[in-house]
mmCIF file of C-alpha atoms in Angstrom:
data_model
loop_
_atom_site.group_PDB
_atom_site.id
_atom_site.type_symbol
_atom_site.label_atom_id
_atom_site.label_comp_id
_atom_site.label_asym_id
_atom_site.label_seq_id
_atom_site.Cartn_x
_atom_site.Cartn_y
_atom_site.Cartn_z
ATOM 1 C CA MET A 1 39.348 -16.125 -136.865
ATOM 2 C CA LYS A 2 35.897 -17.577 -136.739
ATOM 3 C CA ASP A 3 33.102 -16.492 -139.079
ATOM 4 C CA SER A 4 31.207 -15.062 -136.115
ATOM 5 C CA TYR A 5 32.159 -14.226 -132.544
ATOM 6 C CA ALA A 6 28.745 -13.406 -131.156
ATOM 7 C CA TRP A 7 26.659 -15.572 -128.934
ATOM 8 C CA GLN A 8 23.916 -13.018 -129.482
ATOM 9 C CA PRO A 9 22.569 -13.204 -133.043
ATOM 10 C CA ASP A 10 22.179 -9.421 -133.342
ATOM 11 C CA LEU A 11 25.907 -8.977 -132.657
ATOM 12 C CA ALA A 12 27.130 -11.682 -135.011
ATOM 13 C CA PHE A 13 29.580 -10.492 -137.644
ATOM 14 C CA THR A 14 31.708 -12.004 -140.352
ATOM 15 C CA GLN A 15 35.405 -11.644 -141.056
ATOM 16 C CA ASP A 16 34.446 -9.598 -144.122
ATOM 17 C CA GLU A 17 32.490 -7.150 -141.951
ATOM 18 C CA LEU A 18 35.456 -6.782 -139.612
ATOM 19 C CA GLU A 19 37.780 -6.186 -142.564
ATOM 20 C CA MET A 20 35.363 -3.549 -143.898
ATOM 21 C CA PHE A 21 35.387 -1.813 -140.488
ATOM 22 C CA LYS A 22 39.187 -1.812 -140.510
ATOM 23 C CA ALA A 23 39.199 -0.451 -144.067
ATOM 24 C CA MET A 24 36.954 2.422 -142.925
ATOM 25 C CA LEU A 25 39.675 3.299 -140.397
ATOM 26 C CA SER A 26 42.572 2.866 -142.814
ATOM 27 C CA ASP A 27 43.252 6.608 -143.156
ATOM 28 C CA GLY A 28 44.844 6.534 -139.697
ATOM 29 C CA ARG A 29 42.470 9.071 -138.147
ATOM 30 C CA TRP A 30 39.987 8.748 -135.293
ATOM 31 C CA HIS A 31 36.416 8.195 -136.485
ATOM 32 C CA THR A 32 33.160 8.599 -134.600
ATOM 33 C CA MET A 33 30.256 6.259 -135.164
ATOM 34 C CA ARG A 34 28.454 9.062 -136.994
ATOM 35 C CA GLU A 35 31.392 9.493 -139.379
ATOM 36 C CA LEU A 36 31.301 5.754 -140.023
ATOM 37 C CA GLY A 37 27.611 5.989 -140.949
ATOM 38 C CA VAL A 38 26.439 4.098 -137.882
ATOM 39 C CA ARG A 39 22.975 5.291 -136.911
ATOM 40 C CA THR A 40 21.059 2.828 -134.738
ATOM 41 C CA GLU A 41 21.866 1.562 -131.264
ATOM 42 C CA GLY A 42 21.973 -1.972 -132.675
ATOM 43 C CA GLU A 43 24.606 -0.930 -135.210
ATOM 44 C CA ARG A 44 26.593 0.851 -132.460
ATOM 45 C CA ARG A 45 26.570 -2.294 -130.342
ATOM 46 C CA LYS A 46 27.743 -4.370 -133.298
ATOM 47 C CA TYR A 47 30.645 -2.017 -134.082
ATOM 48 C CA ARG A 48 31.685 -1.936 -130.408
ATOM 49 C CA TYR A 49 31.539 -5.727 -130.407
ATOM 50 C CA MET A 50 33.654 -5.937 -133.566
ATOM 51 C CA ALA A 51 36.247 -3.591 -132.055
ATOM 52 C CA GLU A 52 36.261 -5.722 -128.906
ATOM 53 C CA HIS A 53 36.915 -8.836 -130.985
ATOM 54 C CA SER A 54 39.470 -7.340 -133.380
ATOM 55 C CA ASP A 55 42.444 -8.952 -131.601
ATOM 56 C CA GLY A 56 43.492 -5.503 -130.426
ATOM 57 C CA GLU A 57 43.631 -4.113 -133.967
ATOM 58 C CA ILE A 58 40.922 -1.478 -133.323
ATOM 59 C CA ILE A 59 41.128 0.834 -130.321
ATOM 60 C CA SER A 60 38.553 3.263 -129.009
ATOM 61 C CA GLY A 61 38.741 6.507 -127.146
ATOM 62 C CA ASN A 62 37.013 9.809 -126.567
ATOM 63 C CA LEU A 63 37.533 10.645 -130.237
ATOM 64 C CA GLY A 64 36.024 7.416 -131.583
ATOM 65 C CA TYR A 65 37.744 4.416 -133.169
ATOM 66 C CA LYS A 66 41.170 4.038 -134.734
ATOM 67 C CA LEU A 67 43.396 1.299 -136.086
ATOM 68 C CA HIS A 68 45.925 0.404 -133.429
ATOM 69 C CA ALA A 69 48.684 0.334 -136.040
ATOM 70 C CA ALA A 70 48.022 4.044 -136.726
ATOM 71 C CA ALA A 71 47.934 5.052 -133.050
ATOM 72 C CA THR A 72 50.704 6.912 -131.340
ATOM 73 C CA TYR A 73 52.395 5.379 -128.331
ATOM 74 C CA GLN A 74 50.494 7.840 -126.098
ATOM 75 C CA GLU A 75 47.124 6.918 -127.651
ATOM 76 C CA SER A 76 47.856 3.242 -127.087
ATOM 77 C CA VAL A 77 48.842 3.837 -123.462
ATOM 78 C CA GLU A 78 45.733 5.969 -122.865
ATOM 79 C CA PHE A 79 43.539 3.253 -124.384
ATOM 80 C CA GLU A 80 45.056 0.682 -122.040
ATOM 81 C CA ALA A 81 44.759 2.973 -119.002
ATOM 82 C CA ARG A 82 41.092 3.644 -119.734
ATOM 83 C CA TRP A 83 40.346 -0.091 -119.867
ATOM 84 C CA MET A 84 42.392 -0.827 -116.749
ATOM 85 C CA SER A 85 40.319 1.787 -114.919
ATOM 86 C CA GLN A 86 37.137 0.070 -116.113
ATOM 87 C CA ILE A 87 38.448 -3.304 -114.964
ATOM 88 C CA LYS A 88 39.120 -1.920 -111.474
ATOM 89 C CA LYS A 89 35.608 -0.445 -111.310
ATOM 90 C CA MET A 90 34.090 -3.739 -112.442
ATOM 91 C CA MET A 91 36.098 -5.712 -109.876
ATOM 92 C CA ARG A 92 34.896 -3.387 -107.097
ATOM 93 C CA ARG A 93 31.315 -3.850 -108.264
ATOM 94 C CA ILE A 94 31.705 -7.637 -108.272
ATOM 95 C CA GLN A 95 33.167 -7.564 -104.760
ATOM 96 C CA GLU A 96 30.291 -5.377 -103.551
ATOM 97 C CA ALA A 97 27.750 -7.728 -105.143
ATOM 98 C CA ARG A 98 29.351 -10.732 -103.424
ATOM 99 C CA LYS A 99 29.169 -8.950 -100.075
ATOM 100 C CA ALA A 100 25.521 -8.083 -100.705
ATOM 101 C CA ARG A 101 24.779 -11.710 -101.595
ATOM 102 C CA GLN A 102 26.287 -12.757 -98.262
ATOM 103 C CA ARG A 103 24.438 -10.012 -96.362
ATOM 104 C CA HIS A 104 21.151 -11.157 -97.829
ATOM 105 C CA ASN A 105 22.035 -14.774 -97.114
ATOM 106 C CA LEU A 106 21.417 -15.842 -100.692
ATOM 107 C CA ALA A 107 22.284 -19.462 -101.210
ATOM 108 C CA GLU A 108 22.070 -21.624 -104.277
ATOM 109 C CA LYS A 109 18.796 -23.466 -104.303
ATOM 110 C CA VAL A 110 19.079 -27.167 -104.971
ATOM 111 C CA ALA A 111 16.115 -28.687 -106.796
#
């Protein structure tokens, strides 16, 4: 893993920070951001970003965050289903935006 995954400086994190996040989840339970001591929106964004870049080791759900290794099969399947639903919604939004771009006759402007 790289020392930092973020292209945005406020989201940058180190391998040590990711390992600390995983250690906070090592009891195998779900943890909310509040339980993890996360208070600001910036900290929330950083933890979400770390989970996103944990190589699938940290999952999220309605109950918070959990180590994937401690998840049940059902929790893992639900995590995947939730993200697949989001992907479908995002794809629809992209398709709608493309149609709107065509409707409004937006073309790339060449300098």
